[in-house]
Amino acid sequence: MISRKKTSMYNLIYGIIGSFVTTIFAIIIPRFFILSYGSEMNGLLQAVRQIYVYLALLEVGVGEASVLALYGPVAKGNKSAINEILSATNYYYKRIGCIYFLGVMGLGLFFPLTLETNIPYQTVCMIIILQGMGGVINYWVQGKYNMLLRVDNRSYVTTNLGTITSILIDISRIILLFQGRSIIAIQLTYLIFNLIKMIYVSWYIKKHYKWLDLTVQPNLNALNQKNSVIIHQISGLVFSNTDILILTYICGLKTVSIYSMYAMIYGMVNNVIQIIANSVNAALGQIFNSDRKKYEEIQEAYETYYLALVFALFTIVAIFILPFMGLYTRGADINYIDKKIVVLFTIYQLLNYGRNSSGQIIGFAGCFKQTQSRAIIETVINLIVSLTCVFKWGIYGVLLGTIAALLYRANDMIYYANVIIMKRSPWPTYRRWILNFGVLLVCVFVNSKLQLQINSYVMFAIYGVVIGSLIFILFLVVNSISEKKARGIALHYVKEIFYKR
């Protein structure tokens, strides 16, 4: 049996490799779309993706409730309990898949009628249907298996599969673009490769989990937190995805294209953070539910270096995103350069991802019902401020709404995780925030004095590697010096991984 440390390392290594490869294509393809089909089509594709994020609410928290329920049985190797939980997950997912399919068809028929666009109705309809069929496949076949792999610390399996299929999809899209094929043909590639992923995941589960039996009596009670989980999922969806929907109807698809371009760049950084967090998430969840004292020790070091990573990455983005955007959107039909968006997006992402170490504790403890009222307040703040400000300030308004909600919820999560669950002071977490934010301000100030001239991708790459490396080192050194206890714990586990025979 593979150890937690090895599987966590596999998750991290393969995740980073996958992120690097897919990021290259993610940078290349949107430019081709903008130049080939225009900003309006790019905005439409982004709007459709956000629509499906909301349609995923049909899942009503089943996935996260399943993950929470599986942590204990997987940690103890209780195969009977695992079968009962996954049987319940399968029970719900099959029904959700049928409703999701009807939702996809309904969106395809009626959503195009609500848009003010020059894109033909039939084209919008087919884009929506082809984009949504992958979700149908996920609910009907592989969704329940993904939950098991995630909790069993084998996320690297789906990560590698996702990397390979993403590469094949992107290569196919590029070829079709250069051949001048229609957007419908390009969207069809998603469906084809989702079918391939379904076949592979099913084969992998049958090979490595021969004991898995979904015909057993489902333990529906194990997923009794699913209705509480949905409140948190709605909150997460609102601050992550409402902006684009509001902009779609109030500011138009070209404005959505501008927003989505910045979201794309920050999204690449988000992927790296998520990969690193997910690589150890399953192991931490199992430890939390089996050895609380050990978890408290590990979490001290994890939070320190997680926050250092988050602030370092977003500092680099804040410094280099405008030079990159200038090169990337050269020749586009609208202007994409805006310093205010950079400031607001950076604050938004810092608050969003900086709070995740506290959010993990709440999730591991299963405190979804206890904190659902807080998630509702977050959602209300976001919607009220966004809808109030968007008419006056457009993109800035929706970002201010998201930031306002996160200022409340990030602080609330830090307090709840530390004081209510861990029975300790939240000050160490706040201290790390203050320290890293101070380093960020120093880096941005120094960069403003350097006034770098970046006029080509070669210069961008050179400055990015050199300055980015220095920023990483600075955050690592400052946090290691400031957090002596966390440094000692981290060094202990690093030595165990690399030197233990």
Coordinates of C-alpha atoms in Angstrom, one line a residue:
M1 CA 0.0 0.0 0.0
I2 CA 1.3 3.4 -0.9
S3 CA 2.1 5.7 2.0
R4 CA 0.4 9.0 2.6
K5 CA 3.7 10.9 2.1
K6 CA 4.3 9.2 -1.2
T7 CA 0.8 9.8 -2.6
S8 CA 0.9 13.4 -1.4
M9 CA 4.3 13.8 -3.2
Y10 CA 2.8 12.2 -6.3
N11 CA -0.2 14.6 -6.1
L12 CA 2.1 17.5 -5.9
I13 CA 4.6 16.6 -8.6
Y14 CA 2.1 15.4 -11.2
G15 CA -0.1 18.4 -10.3
I16 CA 2.6 20.9 -10.9
I17 CA 3.7 19.2 -14.2
G18 CA 0.1 19.2 -15.3
S19 CA -0.5 22.8 -14.3
F20 CA 2.7 23.9 -16.2
V21 CA 1.7 22.1 -19.4
T22 CA -2.0 23.2 -19.4
T23 CA -1.0 26.8 -18.5
I24 CA 1.0 27.0 -21.7
F25 CA -2.0 26.1 -23.7
A26 CA -4.3 28.2 -21.6
I27 CA -2.2 31.2 -22.5
I28 CA -2.0 30.5 -26.2
I29 CA -5.6 29.6 -27.0
P30 CA -7.6 32.6 -25.7
R31 CA -5.5 34.9 -27.9
F32 CA -6.3 32.8 -30.9
F33 CA -10.0 32.9 -30.0
I34 CA -10.0 36.7 -29.6
L35 CA -8.2 37.3 -32.9
S36 CA -10.2 34.6 -34.8
Y37 CA -13.7 35.0 -33.4
G38 CA -13.6 38.4 -31.5
S39 CA -14.0 39.5 -27.9
E40 CA -17.8 38.9 -28.1
M41 CA -17.4 35.2 -28.7
N42 CA -14.7 35.0 -26.0
G43 CA -17.1 36.7 -23.6
L44 CA -19.9 34.3 -24.6
L45 CA -17.7 31.2 -23.9
Q46 CA -16.8 32.6 -20.5
A47 CA -20.5 33.4 -19.6
V48 CA -21.6 29.9 -20.6
R49 CA -18.9 28.3 -18.4
Q50 CA -20.2 30.4 -15.4
I51 CA -23.8 29.3 -16.2
Y52 CA -22.7 25.7 -15.8
V53 CA -21.0 26.4 -12.5
Y54 CA -24.3 27.4 -11.2
L55 CA -26.1 24.5 -12.7
A56 CA -23.7 22.3 -10.7
L57 CA -25.7 23.4 -7.6
L58 CA -28.0 20.5 -8.5
E59 CA -25.4 18.4 -6.8
V60 CA -26.7 19.9 -3.5
G61 CA -23.5 19.2 -1.7
V62 CA -23.4 15.5 -2.3
G63 CA -19.7 15.5 -3.4
E64 CA -18.3 17.4 -0.4
A65 CA -20.5 15.5 2.0
S66 CA -19.3 12.2 0.5
V67 CA -15.6 13.3 0.9
L68 CA -16.2 14.3 4.5
A69 CA -17.9 11.0 5.2
L70 CA -15.1 9.0 3.6
Y71 CA -12.2 10.5 5.5
G72 CA -12.7 8.3 8.6
P73 CA -13.4 4.9 6.8
V74 CA -10.6 5.4 4.4
A75 CA -8.1 6.3 7.2
K76 CA -9.2 3.1 9.0
G77 CA -9.4 0.9 5.9
N78 CA -13.1 0.1 6.5
K79 CA -14.1 -1.2 3.1
S80 CA -17.7 -2.0 4.1
A81 CA -18.3 1.5 5.2
I82 CA -16.7 2.9 2.0
N83 CA -18.9 0.8 -0.2
E84 CA -22.0 2.0 1.6
I85 CA -21.0 5.6 1.3
L86 CA -20.1 5.4 -2.3
S87 CA -23.3 3.5 -3.0
A88 CA -25.2 6.4 -1.5
T89 CA -23.1 8.9 -3.6
N90 CA -24.0 6.9 -6.7
Y91 CA -27.7 6.9 -5.8
Y92 CA -27.8 10.6 -5.6
Y93 CA -25.5 11.3 -8.6
K94 CA -27.5 9.2 -11.0
R95 CA -30.6 11.2 -10.2
I96 CA -28.7 14.5 -10.4
G97 CA -27.4 13.5 -13.8
C98 CA -30.9 13.1 -15.2
I99 CA -31.9 16.5 -13.9
Y100 CA -28.7 18.0 -15.1
F101 CA -29.3 16.7 -18.6
L102 CA -32.7 18.4 -18.7
G103 CA -31.1 21.5 -17.5
V104 CA -28.5 21.4 -20.3
M105 CA -31.1 21.1 -22.9
G106 CA -33.3 23.8 -21.3
L107 CA -30.3 26.2 -21.2
G108 CA -29.5 25.4 -24.8
L109 CA -33.0 26.4 -25.9
F110 CA -33.7 29.4 -23.8
F111 CA -30.5 31.1 -22.6
P112 CA -29.6 32.4 -26.1
L113 CA -33.0 34.3 -26.1
T114 CA -31.8 36.4 -23.1
L115 CA -28.6 37.7 -24.7
E116 CA -28.1 40.8 -26.8
T117 CA -25.5 39.5 -29.2
N118 CA -24.8 39.2 -33.0
I119 CA -23.9 35.5 -32.6
P120 CA -26.6 33.3 -34.2
Y121 CA -29.1 31.5 -32.0
Q122 CA -28.2 28.1 -33.3
T123 CA -24.5 28.7 -32.6
V124 CA -25.1 29.8 -29.0
C125 CA -27.5 26.8 -28.5
M126 CA -25.0 24.2 -29.7
I127 CA -22.1 25.8 -27.7
I128 CA -24.2 25.5 -24.5
I129 CA -25.3 21.9 -25.1
L130 CA -21.8 20.6 -26.0
Q131 CA -20.3 22.4 -23.1
G132 CA -22.8 20.8 -20.7
M133 CA -22.7 17.2 -21.8
G134 CA -19.4 16.6 -20.0
G135 CA -21.2 17.3 -16.7
V136 CA -23.8 14.8 -17.5
I137 CA -21.2 12.1 -18.1
N138 CA -19.5 13.0 -14.8
Y139 CA -22.7 12.6 -12.7
W140 CA -23.7 9.4 -14.4
V141 CA -20.4 7.6 -14.4
Q142 CA -17.2 8.9 -12.9
G143 CA -18.1 11.5 -10.2
K144 CA -18.4 9.0 -7.4
Y145 CA -15.0 7.4 -8.3
N146 CA -13.4 10.9 -8.3
M147 CA -14.5 11.3 -4.6
L148 CA -12.8 8.0 -3.7
L149 CA -9.6 8.8 -5.4
R150 CA -9.5 12.2 -3.8
V151 CA -10.0 10.9 -0.3
D152 CA -7.6 8.0 -0.8
N153 CA -4.9 10.6 -1.7
R154 CA -4.7 9.5 -5.3
S155 CA -5.7 12.8 -6.9
Y156 CA -2.6 12.4 -9.1
V157 CA -4.6 9.8 -11.2
T158 CA -7.3 12.2 -12.2
T159 CA -4.7 15.0 -12.4
N160 CA -2.6 13.1 -14.9
L161 CA -5.7 12.1 -16.9
G162 CA -6.9 15.7 -16.9
T163 CA -3.5 16.9 -18.1
I164 CA -3.3 14.4 -21.0
T165 CA -6.9 15.0 -22.2
S166 CA -6.5 18.8 -21.8
I167 CA -3.4 18.7 -24.0
L168 CA -5.2 16.6 -26.6
I169 CA -8.2 18.9 -26.5
D170 CA -6.1 22.0 -26.9
I171 CA -4.0 20.6 -29.7
S172 CA -7.3 19.6 -31.5
R173 CA -8.7 23.1 -30.9
I174 CA -5.5 24.8 -32.3
I175 CA -5.6 22.5 -35.4
L176 CA -9.3 23.3 -36.0
L177 CA -8.7 27.0 -35.5
F178 CA -6.0 27.1 -38.1
Q179 CA -8.2 25.1 -40.4
G180 CA -10.9 27.8 -40.0
R181 CA -13.4 25.3 -38.6
S182 CA -16.6 26.5 -36.8
I183 CA -16.8 27.1 -33.1
I184 CA -19.2 24.2 -32.9
A185 CA -16.5 21.8 -34.2
I186 CA -14.1 23.1 -31.6
Q187 CA -16.6 22.7 -28.7
L188 CA -17.3 19.1 -29.9
T189 CA -13.7 18.1 -28.8
Y190 CA -14.8 18.6 -25.1
L191 CA -17.5 15.9 -25.4
I192 CA -15.2 13.4 -27.2
F193 CA -12.4 13.6 -24.6
N194 CA -14.8 13.6 -21.7
L195 CA -16.0 10.2 -23.0
I196 CA -12.4 9.0 -23.1
K197 CA -11.9 10.2 -19.5
M198 CA -15.0 8.3 -18.4
I199 CA -13.7 5.0 -19.9
Y200 CA -10.3 5.4 -18.3
V201 CA -11.5 6.2 -14.8
S202 CA -13.9 3.3 -14.9
W203 CA -11.1 1.0 -15.9
Y204 CA -8.7 2.3 -13.2
I205 CA -11.3 1.8 -10.5
K206 CA -12.1 -1.8 -11.6
K207 CA -8.4 -2.6 -11.6
H208 CA -7.2 -1.0 -8.3
Y209 CA -10.4 -1.3 -6.2
K210 CA -11.7 -4.8 -7.0
W211 CA -13.4 -4.9 -3.7
L212 CA -15.6 -1.9 -4.5
D213 CA -19.3 -2.8 -4.6
L214 CA -21.9 -0.1 -5.4
T215 CA -24.8 -2.6 -5.2
V216 CA -24.7 -2.7 -1.4
Q217 CA -27.4 -1.0 0.7
P218 CA -26.5 2.8 0.5
N219 CA -25.8 4.6 3.7
L220 CA -27.8 7.7 3.0
N221 CA -27.4 8.9 6.6
A222 CA -23.6 9.3 5.9
L223 CA -24.4 12.1 3.5
N224 CA -26.8 13.9 5.9
Q225 CA -24.7 17.0 5.8
K226 CA -25.2 17.5 2.1
N227 CA -28.0 20.1 2.6
S228 CA -25.7 22.1 4.9
V229 CA -22.8 21.9 2.5
I230 CA -24.8 23.4 -0.3
I231 CA -25.1 26.7 1.6
H232 CA -21.3 26.9 1.6
Q233 CA -21.1 25.9 -2.1
I234 CA -23.6 28.6 -3.0
S235 CA -21.5 31.2 -1.1
G236 CA -18.4 30.0 -2.9
L237 CA -20.1 30.2 -6.3
V238 CA -21.4 33.7 -5.7
F239 CA -18.0 35.3 -5.0
S240 CA -16.2 33.2 -7.6
N241 CA -18.7 33.4 -10.5
T242 CA -21.5 36.0 -10.0
D243 CA -19.3 38.8 -11.3
I244 CA -19.3 37.5 -14.9
L245 CA -23.1 36.9 -14.9
I246 CA -23.8 40.4 -13.6
L247 CA -21.4 41.9 -16.2
T248 CA -22.9 39.8 -19.0
Y249 CA -26.3 41.5 -18.6
I250 CA -25.3 44.9 -17.4
C251 CA -22.1 45.7 -19.2
G252 CA -22.1 43.4 -22.2
L253 CA -20.0 40.5 -23.5
K254 CA -16.9 42.6 -24.4
T255 CA -16.6 43.8 -20.8
V256 CA -16.9 40.1 -19.8
S257 CA -14.0 39.4 -22.1
I258 CA -11.9 41.9 -20.3
Y259 CA -12.8 40.5 -16.9
S260 CA -12.2 37.0 -18.1
M261 CA -8.7 37.8 -19.4
Y262 CA -7.6 38.9 -15.9
A263 CA -9.5 36.0 -14.3
M264 CA -7.6 33.7 -16.6
I265 CA -4.2 34.9 -15.5
Y266 CA -5.1 34.8 -11.8
G267 CA -6.8 31.5 -12.4
M268 CA -3.5 30.0 -13.5
V269 CA -2.0 31.0 -10.2
N270 CA -5.0 29.6 -8.5
N271 CA -4.5 26.3 -10.1
V272 CA -0.9 26.1 -8.7
I273 CA -2.2 26.9 -5.2
Q274 CA -5.0 24.4 -5.5
I275 CA -2.7 21.7 -6.6
I276 CA -0.3 22.2 -3.7
A277 CA -3.2 22.4 -1.2
N278 CA -5.0 19.3 -2.7
S279 CA -1.8 17.3 -2.7
V280 CA -1.9 17.1 1.1
N281 CA -5.6 17.8 1.7
A282 CA -6.6 14.1 1.9
A283 CA -3.7 13.2 4.2
L284 CA -4.5 16.2 6.5
G285 CA -8.2 15.2 6.5
Q286 CA -7.4 11.7 7.5
I287 CA -4.9 12.8 10.2
F288 CA -7.4 15.4 11.6
N289 CA -10.0 12.6 12.0
S290 CA -7.6 10.1 13.6
D291 CA -4.8 12.1 15.4
R292 CA -5.8 15.6 16.4
K293 CA -2.6 16.4 18.3
K294 CA -0.4 15.4 15.3
Y295 CA -2.7 17.5 13.0
E296 CA -2.2 20.6 15.2
E297 CA 1.5 20.3 14.9
I298 CA 1.5 19.8 11.1
Q299 CA -1.0 22.6 10.5
E300 CA 1.3 25.1 12.2
A301 CA 3.9 24.6 9.5
Y302 CA 1.4 24.1 6.7
E303 CA -0.3 27.5 7.3
T304 CA 3.0 29.4 7.5
Y305 CA 4.3 28.2 4.2
Y306 CA 0.9 28.1 2.5
L307 CA 0.4 31.8 3.2
A308 CA 4.0 32.5 2.1
L309 CA 3.3 30.7 -1.2
V310 CA 0.0 32.5 -1.8
F311 CA 1.4 36.0 -1.1
A312 CA 4.5 35.3 -3.2
L313 CA 2.6 34.1 -6.2
F314 CA 0.1 37.0 -6.2
T315 CA 2.9 39.5 -5.6
I316 CA 4.5 38.2 -8.8
V317 CA 1.2 38.4 -10.7
A318 CA 0.6 42.0 -9.5
I319 CA 4.0 43.0 -10.8
F320 CA 4.0 41.3 -14.2
I321 CA 0.3 41.0 -15.3
L322 CA 0.1 44.4 -17.0
P323 CA 3.3 44.0 -19.1
F324 CA 2.0 40.5 -20.1
M325 CA -1.4 41.8 -20.9
G326 CA 0.1 44.5 -23.1
L327 CA 2.0 41.9 -25.1
Y328 CA -0.8 39.3 -25.1
T329 CA -3.7 41.5 -26.3
R330 CA -1.8 43.4 -28.9
G331 CA -4.0 43.7 -31.9
A332 CA -7.2 43.0 -30.0
D333 CA -10.4 44.9 -30.8
I334 CA -10.7 46.5 -27.3
N335 CA -8.3 47.8 -24.6
Y336 CA -7.5 45.3 -21.9
I337 CA -5.0 47.3 -19.8
D338 CA -6.3 48.6 -16.4
K339 CA -4.2 49.1 -13.2
K340 CA -7.3 49.4 -11.0
I341 CA -8.4 45.9 -12.0
V342 CA -5.0 44.5 -11.0
V343 CA -5.2 46.1 -7.5
L344 CA -8.8 44.8 -6.9
F345 CA -8.2 41.4 -8.4
T346 CA -5.0 40.9 -6.2
I347 CA -6.9 41.9 -3.0
Y348 CA -9.7 39.6 -4.0
Q349 CA -7.4 36.6 -4.6
L350 CA -5.4 37.1 -1.5
L351 CA -8.5 37.1 0.7
N352 CA -10.0 34.2 -1.2
Y353 CA -7.0 31.8 -1.0
G354 CA -5.4 33.2 2.1
R355 CA -8.4 32.0 4.2
N356 CA -8.2 28.4 2.9
S357 CA -6.0 27.0 5.6
S358 CA -8.7 28.0 8.1
G359 CA -11.4 26.7 5.8
Q360 CA -9.7 23.3 5.7
I361 CA -10.1 23.0 9.5
I362 CA -13.8 23.9 9.3
G363 CA -14.3 21.3 6.5
F364 CA -12.3 18.5 8.3
A365 CA -14.4 19.1 11.4
G366 CA -17.6 18.9 9.4
C367 CA -18.9 22.2 10.8
F368 CA -21.1 23.0 7.7
K369 CA -24.4 23.3 9.5
Q370 CA -22.9 25.4 12.3
T371 CA -21.4 27.9 9.9
Q372 CA -24.1 28.0 7.1
S373 CA -25.6 31.3 8.5
R374 CA -22.1 32.9 8.1
A375 CA -22.0 31.7 4.5
I376 CA -25.4 33.2 3.8
I377 CA -24.3 36.6 5.2
E378 CA -21.3 36.4 2.8
T379 CA -23.5 35.8 -0.2
V380 CA -25.9 38.6 0.7
I381 CA -23.0 41.1 1.2
N382 CA -21.6 40.1 -2.2
L383 CA -24.8 40.5 -4.1
I384 CA -25.9 43.7 -2.5
V385 CA -22.6 45.5 -2.9
S386 CA -22.0 44.1 -6.4
L387 CA -25.4 45.0 -7.8
T388 CA -25.3 48.4 -6.1
C389 CA -21.8 49.4 -7.5
V390 CA -21.8 47.7 -10.9
F391 CA -24.1 50.4 -12.4
K392 CA -21.7 53.2 -11.4
W393 CA -18.3 51.5 -11.6
G394 CA -18.8 48.4 -13.9
I395 CA -16.0 45.9 -13.4
Y396 CA -14.7 47.7 -10.4
G397 CA -18.1 47.5 -8.8
V398 CA -18.5 43.7 -8.9
L399 CA -14.9 43.3 -7.7
L400 CA -15.6 45.6 -4.7
G401 CA -18.7 43.5 -3.9
T402 CA -16.6 40.3 -3.8
I403 CA -13.9 42.0 -1.7
A404 CA -16.5 43.3 0.8
A405 CA -17.9 39.8 1.2
L406 CA -14.5 38.3 1.6
L407 CA -13.4 40.8 4.2
Y408 CA -16.2 39.6 6.4
R409 CA -15.9 35.9 5.7
A410 CA -12.1 35.5 5.8
N411 CA -12.0 37.0 9.3
D412 CA -15.0 34.9 10.3
M413 CA -13.3 31.7 9.1
I414 CA -10.0 32.5 10.8
Y415 CA -11.9 33.2 14.1
Y416 CA -14.1 30.1 13.9
A417 CA -11.3 27.7 12.9
N418 CA -9.0 28.8 15.6
V419 CA -11.2 29.8 18.5
I420 CA -14.3 27.5 18.1
I421 CA -12.7 24.4 16.7
M422 CA -9.0 24.4 17.7
K423 CA -9.5 26.2 21.0
R424 CA -6.6 28.6 20.5
S425 CA -5.9 32.2 19.7
P426 CA -6.3 33.4 16.1
W427 CA -3.4 35.9 16.5
P428 CA -0.7 33.6 14.9
T429 CA -2.7 33.5 11.7
Y430 CA -3.3 37.2 11.7
R431 CA 0.4 37.8 12.4
R432 CA 1.3 35.7 9.3
W433 CA -1.1 37.7 7.2
I434 CA 0.3 41.0 8.4
L435 CA 3.9 39.8 7.8
N436 CA 3.3 38.6 4.3
F437 CA 1.3 41.7 3.3
G438 CA 4.1 43.9 4.5
V439 CA 6.6 41.9 2.3
L440 CA 4.2 42.3 -0.7
L441 CA 4.1 46.1 -0.3
V442 CA 7.9 46.2 -0.1
C443 CA 8.2 44.2 -3.4
V444 CA 5.6 46.3 -5.2
F445 CA 7.3 49.5 -4.0
V446 CA 10.7 48.4 -5.1
N447 CA 9.4 47.3 -8.5
S448 CA 7.7 50.7 -9.0
K449 CA 11.2 52.3 -8.6
L450 CA 12.8 49.9 -11.1
Q451 CA 10.4 50.9 -13.9
L452 CA 11.2 47.8 -16.0
Q453 CA 10.7 48.1 -19.7
I454 CA 9.2 44.8 -21.0
N455 CA 8.6 45.0 -24.8
S456 CA 8.9 41.3 -25.8
Y457 CA 8.1 37.9 -24.5
V458 CA 11.8 37.1 -24.1
M459 CA 12.3 40.1 -21.8
F460 CA 9.1 39.1 -20.0
A461 CA 10.4 35.6 -19.4
I462 CA 13.9 36.8 -18.2
Y463 CA 12.5 39.4 -15.8
G464 CA 9.8 36.9 -14.7
V465 CA 12.3 34.1 -13.8
V466 CA 14.8 36.4 -12.1
I467 CA 12.5 38.7 -10.1
G468 CA 10.0 35.9 -9.5
S469 CA 12.7 33.7 -8.0
L470 CA 13.9 36.5 -5.7
I471 CA 10.4 37.2 -4.5
F472 CA 9.9 33.5 -3.7
I473 CA 13.2 33.4 -1.8
L474 CA 12.3 36.6 0.1
F475 CA 8.9 35.3 1.3
L476 CA 10.4 31.9 2.2
V477 CA 13.3 33.4 4.2
V478 CA 11.2 36.1 6.0
N479 CA 8.6 33.5 7.1
S480 CA 11.2 31.0 8.2
I481 CA 13.0 33.5 10.3
S482 CA 9.7 34.9 11.8
E483 CA 8.1 31.5 12.5
K484 CA 10.7 29.5 14.3
K485 CA 8.3 26.7 15.5
A486 CA 6.8 26.2 12.0
R487 CA 10.3 26.1 10.5
G488 CA 11.4 23.3 12.8
I489 CA 8.3 21.3 12.1
A490 CA 8.7 21.7 8.3
L491 CA 12.3 20.8 8.4
H492 CA 11.5 17.6 10.4
Y493 CA 9.0 16.4 7.7
V494 CA 11.2 17.4 4.8
K495 CA 14.0 15.3 6.3
E496 CA 11.6 12.4 6.7
I497 CA 10.5 12.5 3.1
F498 CA 14.0 12.8 1.5
Y499 CA 16.3 11.0 3.9
K500 CA 14.3 8.3 5.6
R501 CA 15.2 4.9 4.2

